Tab-separated table of C-alpha atoms in Angstrom:
chain	number	residue	atom	x	y	z
A	299	MET	CA	22.234	2.341	-10.627
A	300	LYS	CA	23.078	2.287	-6.970
A	301	LYS	CA	24.176	-1.013	-5.484
A	302	GLY	CA	23.752	0.397	-2.323
A	303	PHE	CA	20.166	0.180	-3.134
A	304	LEU	CA	20.352	-3.343	-3.781
A	305	ALA	CA	22.391	-3.933	-0.511
A	306	SER	CA	19.225	-2.474	1.140
A	307	VAL	CA	16.635	-4.615	-1.151
A	308	ALA	CA	18.942	-7.847	0.087
A	309	ILE	CA	18.316	-6.818	3.548
A	310	CYS	CA	14.761	-6.465	3.029
A	311	SER	CA	14.083	-9.733	1.817
A	312	LEU	CA	16.330	-11.366	4.571
A	313	LEU	CA	14.237	-9.401	7.106
A	314	PHE	CA	10.873	-10.962	5.519
A	315	MET	CA	12.562	-14.297	5.709
A	316	ALA	CA	14.040	-14.022	8.815
A	317	ALA	CA	10.674	-13.184	10.335
A	318	CYS	CA	9.277	-16.213	9.383
A	319	GLY	CA	12.097	-18.563	10.615
A	320	GLY	CA	10.907	-21.409	8.849
A	321	ASN	CA	7.740	-23.176	9.006
A	322	GLY	CA	8.636	-25.165	12.263
A	323	THR	CA	8.999	-21.698	14.196
A	324	ALA	CA	6.008	-20.492	12.501
A	325	LYS	CA	3.955	-23.725	13.756
A	326	GLU	CA	5.482	-23.679	17.048
A	327	ALA	CA	4.440	-19.770	17.437
A	328	SER	CA	1.221	-20.664	16.224
A	329	ALA	CA	0.714	-23.481	18.862
A	330	GLU	CA	1.802	-21.428	21.688
A	331	THR	CA	-0.739	-18.540	20.660
A	332	LYS	CA	-3.162	-21.275	20.779
A	333	THR	CA	-2.337	-22.321	24.154
A	334	ALA	CA	-2.188	-18.709	25.250
A	335	ALA	CA	-5.574	-17.596	23.963
A	336	GLU	CA	-7.104	-20.450	26.106
A	337	GLN	CA	-5.428	-19.240	29.645
A	338	PRO	CA	-7.657	-17.963	31.907
A	339	ALA	CA	-8.183	-14.343	32.378
A	340	GLU	CA	-6.220	-14.442	35.870
A	341	LYS	CA	-3.105	-15.503	33.988
A	342	ALA	CA	-2.468	-12.316	32.459
A	343	ALA	CA	-1.938	-10.657	35.937
A	344	GLU	CA	1.499	-13.049	36.398
A	345	PRO	CA	4.591	-11.309	36.343
A	346	LYS	CA	6.258	-11.665	32.986
A	347	THR	CA	9.719	-11.800	31.520
A	348	GLU	CA	10.937	-8.540	29.817
A	349	VAL	CA	11.320	-9.381	26.390
A	350	GLU	CA	14.825	-9.025	24.611
A	351	ALA	CA	15.154	-6.586	21.623
A	352	ALA	CA	15.607	-8.629	18.433
A	353	PRO	CA	18.908	-8.211	16.714
A	354	ALA	CA	19.592	-5.793	13.732
A	355	ALA	CA	18.965	-6.457	10.408
A	356	GLU	CA	23.076	-6.334	9.875
A	357	THR	CA	23.485	-9.555	11.814
A	358	LEU	CA	20.733	-11.691	9.216
A	359	GLU	CA	23.208	-11.258	6.393
A	360	PRO	CA	24.200	-14.836	5.346
A	361	GLU	CA	26.920	-16.480	3.316
A	362	VAL	CA	26.319	-16.935	-0.305
A	363	THR	CA	25.420	-20.018	-0.782
A	364	ALA	CA	25.224	-21.954	-4.440
A	365	GLU	CA	21.448	-21.383	-4.727
A	366	GLN	CA	22.225	-17.638	-4.013
A	367	GLU	CA	24.804	-17.798	-7.411
A	368	ASN	CA	21.827	-18.757	-9.187
A	369	PRO	CA	18.724	-17.070	-7.686
A	370	ALA	CA	16.351	-18.115	-9.888
A	371	GLU	CA	16.635	-21.637	-8.952
A	372	ALA	CA	16.550	-20.591	-5.178
A	373	VAL	CA	12.936	-19.175	-5.103
A	374	SER	CA	9.995	-21.444	-4.017
A	375	GLU	CA	7.956	-23.051	-6.763
A	376	SER	CA	5.127	-21.248	-5.845
A	377	VAL	CA	6.628	-18.150	-6.492
A	378	THR	CA	6.874	-17.048	-10.303
A	379	VAL	CA	10.194	-15.405	-11.729
A	380	SER	CA	10.579	-13.641	-14.993
A	381	LYS	CA	13.198	-14.472	-17.578
A	382	THR	CA	16.961	-13.813	-16.657
A	383	LEU	CA	18.020	-9.956	-17.214
A	384	ASP	CA	21.011	-10.253	-19.393
A	385	SER	CA	24.082	-8.011	-18.571
A	386	PHE	CA	23.831	-4.416	-19.469
A	387	THR	CA	26.001	-1.423	-19.842
A	388	GLU	CA	25.736	2.442	-18.505
A	389	GLU	CA	24.973	3.475	-22.137
A	390	ASP	CA	22.256	1.106	-22.274
A	391	VAL	CA	20.121	3.241	-19.375
A	392	SER	CA	19.280	6.470	-20.654
A	393	ASP	CA	19.513	9.753	-18.866
A	394	ALA	CA	15.978	9.942	-18.499
A	395	ASP	CA	15.530	6.326	-17.417
A	396	GLN	CA	18.199	7.343	-14.969
A	397	GLN	CA	16.498	9.606	-13.318
A	398	LYS	CA	13.348	7.704	-12.991
A	399	LEU	CA	15.442	5.062	-11.426
A	400	ASP	CA	17.060	7.283	-8.892
A	401	GLN	CA	13.732	8.682	-7.931
A	402	TYR	CA	12.450	5.292	-7.399
A	403	MET	CA	15.014	3.797	-5.429
A	404	ASN	CA	14.985	6.729	-3.002
A	405	GLU	CA	11.286	6.514	-2.640
A	406	TYR	CA	11.842	2.431	-1.902
A	407	ASP	CA	14.320	3.047	0.195
A	408	SER	CA	12.748	5.775	2.593
A	409	VAL	CA	9.053	3.794	2.634
A	410	THR	CA	10.785	0.384	3.369
A	411	GLN	CA	12.967	1.714	6.091
A	412	PRO	CA	10.330	1.119	8.903
A	413	LEU	CA	10.359	-2.634	7.753
A	414	GLU	CA	13.192	-3.095	9.874
A	415	PRO	CA	11.911	-2.206	13.269
A	416	THR	CA	8.636	-3.475	12.628
A	417	ILE	CA	9.986	-7.039	11.764
A	418	ASN	CA	12.299	-7.057	14.506
A	419	GLN	CA	9.586	-6.765	16.647
A	420	MET	CA	7.634	-9.377	15.095
A	421	VAL	CA	10.676	-11.840	15.530
A	422	THR	CA	10.368	-10.736	19.227
A	423	VAL	CA	7.389	-11.452	19.742
A	424	ILE	CA	7.158	-14.704	18.028
A	425	THR	CA	10.118	-15.744	20.199
A	426	ALA	CA	7.919	-14.692	23.482
A	427	VAL	CA	5.146	-16.947	22.362
A	428	LYS	CA	7.402	-19.821	21.842
A	429	ASN	CA	9.128	-19.189	25.224
A	430	LYS	CA	5.932	-18.492	26.821
A	431	GLU	CA	7.078	-14.953	28.163
A	432	ILE	CA	4.093	-12.956	27.061
A	433	ASP	CA	0.631	-13.077	28.041
A	434	VAL	CA	-2.646	-13.059	26.297
A	435	ASN	CA	-3.251	-9.307	26.642
A	436	GLU	CA	0.232	-7.809	25.929
A	437	LEU	CA	0.241	-9.946	23.156
A	438	LYS	CA	-2.691	-8.501	21.532
A	439	ILE	CA	-1.435	-5.019	22.056
A	440	GLU	CA	1.946	-6.065	20.570
A	441	LEU	CA	0.006	-7.734	17.464
A	442	THR	CA	-1.864	-4.616	16.973
A	443	LYS	CA	0.863	-2.571	16.966
A	444	ILE	CA	2.742	-4.651	14.724
A	445	LYS	CA	-0.335	-5.012	12.245
A	446	ASP	CA	-0.543	-1.626	12.150
A	447	SER	CA	2.807	-0.782	11.590
A	448	PHE	CA	2.403	-3.095	8.236
A	449	THR	CA	-0.637	-1.132	7.391
A	450	GLU	CA	0.934	2.029	7.222
A	451	ILE	CA	3.960	0.743	5.165
A	452	ARG	CA	1.620	-0.625	2.930
A	453	HIS	CA	-0.312	2.376	2.284
A	454	GLN	CA	3.058	4.512	2.074
A	455	PHE	CA	4.299	1.901	-0.580
A	456	GLU	CA	1.181	1.888	-2.548
A	457	THR	CA	1.969	5.311	-2.935
A	458	ILE	CA	5.381	4.727	-4.911
A	459	ALA	CA	5.161	5.159	-8.598
A	460	LEU	CA	6.810	2.882	-10.859
A	461	PRO	CA	9.522	3.995	-12.771
A	462	GLN	CA	8.095	3.155	-16.694
A	463	LEU	CA	11.542	2.720	-18.047
A	464	GLU	CA	12.183	2.780	-21.817
A	465	PHE	CA	14.742	-0.018	-21.177
A	466	THR	CA	12.041	-2.621	-21.141
A	467	ALA	CA	13.994	-5.634	-19.797
A	468	LEU	CA	15.362	-3.527	-16.516
A	469	ASN	CA	11.669	-1.983	-16.246
A	470	ASP	CA	10.531	-5.626	-15.879
A	471	LYS	CA	12.837	-6.411	-13.399
A	472	PHE	CA	11.634	-3.262	-10.998
A	473	VAL	CA	8.170	-4.341	-11.538
A	474	GLU	CA	8.951	-7.497	-10.375
A	475	LEU	CA	10.669	-6.401	-7.480
A	476	HIS	CA	8.090	-3.726	-6.517
A	477	ASP	CA	5.405	-6.712	-6.968
A	478	HIS	CA	7.191	-8.979	-4.880
A	479	THR	CA	7.964	-6.204	-1.813
A	480	LEU	CA	4.304	-5.219	-1.819
A	481	SER	CA	2.976	-8.723	-1.611
A	482	ALA	CA	5.335	-9.548	1.050
A	483	ILE	CA	4.223	-6.358	3.039
A	484	VAL	CA	0.449	-7.582	2.606
A	485	ALA	CA	1.363	-10.729	3.651
A	486	GLY	CA	2.856	-9.462	6.934
A	487	GLU	CA	-0.143	-7.541	7.574
A	488	GLU	CA	-2.633	-10.194	7.062
A	489	ALA	CA	-0.446	-13.008	9.212
A	490	ASN	CA	-0.411	-10.648	12.472
A	491	SER	CA	-4.115	-9.543	11.908
A	492	LEU	CA	-5.268	-13.220	11.465
A	493	MET	CA	-2.992	-14.199	14.764
A	494	LEU	CA	-4.930	-11.078	16.239
A	495	THR	CA	-8.328	-12.205	15.359
A	496	ALA	CA	-7.433	-16.010	16.569
A	497	LEU	CA	-6.543	-14.523	19.833
A	498	GLU	CA	-9.823	-12.569	20.057
A	499	THR	CA	-12.353	-15.340	18.831
A	500	GLU	CA	-10.528	-18.485	19.646
A	501	ASN	CA	-10.753	-19.612	16.039
A	502	GLU	CA	-7.955	-22.120	15.188
A	503	ASP	CA	-8.909	-21.658	11.562
A	504	LYS	CA	-7.370	-18.243	11.525
A	505	LEU	CA	-4.076	-19.591	13.049
A	506	ASP	CA	-3.842	-21.932	10.223
A	507	GLU	CA	-4.531	-18.903	7.762
A	508	ALA	CA	-1.802	-16.786	9.760
A	509	LEU	CA	0.625	-19.677	9.433
A	510	GLU	CA	0.109	-19.690	5.366
A	511	ALA	CA	0.513	-15.925	5.523
A	512	PHE	CA	3.795	-16.116	7.047
A	513	GLU	CA	4.653	-18.742	4.769
A	514	ARG	CA	3.764	-16.421	1.411
A	515	MET	CA	5.916	-13.748	3.169
A	516	SER	CA	8.700	-15.789	3.305
A	517	GLN	CA	8.085	-17.073	-0.102
A	518	GLU	CA	7.946	-13.133	-1.384
A	519	GLY	CA	11.261	-12.504	0.452
A	520	GLU	CA	13.007	-15.228	-1.604
A	521	ALA	CA	11.703	-13.971	-4.630
A	522	ILE	CA	12.572	-10.107	-3.725
A	523	SER	CA	16.531	-11.831	-2.744
A	524	ALA	CA	16.505	-13.573	-6.308
A	525	VAL	CA	15.604	-10.236	-8.187
A	526	SER	CA	18.284	-7.885	-6.389
A	527	GLU	CA	20.963	-10.958	-6.977
A	528	GLU	CA	19.818	-11.078	-10.655
A	529	LEU	CA	20.048	-7.164	-11.086
A	530	LEU	CA	23.340	-6.753	-9.053
A	531	ALA	CA	24.739	-9.687	-11.419
A	532	ALA	CA	23.475	-7.942	-14.705
A	533	MET	CA	24.234	-4.485	-13.972
A	534	PRO	CA	27.378	-2.537	-14.855
A	535	ASP	CA	30.691	-2.849	-12.346
């Protein structure tokens, strides 16, 4: 197995969690979105501050905490994590399984690469909304771009075939990783779609639903992190 792949998965999970920035950030952004939607049309014509680019994914790596050392306990209660994977050796993974893993990991890496610029842009937009640095029309454009990007990533991810390993315990972990990643992508797509709908319809209920989708994305990011940490701990050196 490739430890580099698990590093990519870890960054992926951090991106999902960083995009949400915790409930407080998401709530503030939702409140500001409501305010933006209520602005008169002429407000869009006012000069706006250029939004700076979000930091690269490499800046998101945190220090390992006690919870990360026992990742299954760090995941939110609403996300189910399967039983712990016992340590295994290279001999436990057949050549056929290794070939399937290599193919799956290469496809996973390729399809999830666009998540970094997409989520970085999402963070940029959320920050701009909080700081009142973006008008309604521009916000609609940016949310549409982000939503469309998530949709394309989801379509591509859904084409990835699970490895179907003979090593049942390891196969279960990759199924779990796959499902949590897809759920996080879907939540990101839904969150941006709901924010866009809220702006277009001035429906506050849609903002609440968007906040719930952001929370789901963060929870799935935690679950992805837990699975990747477990795989790293179990795999041979």
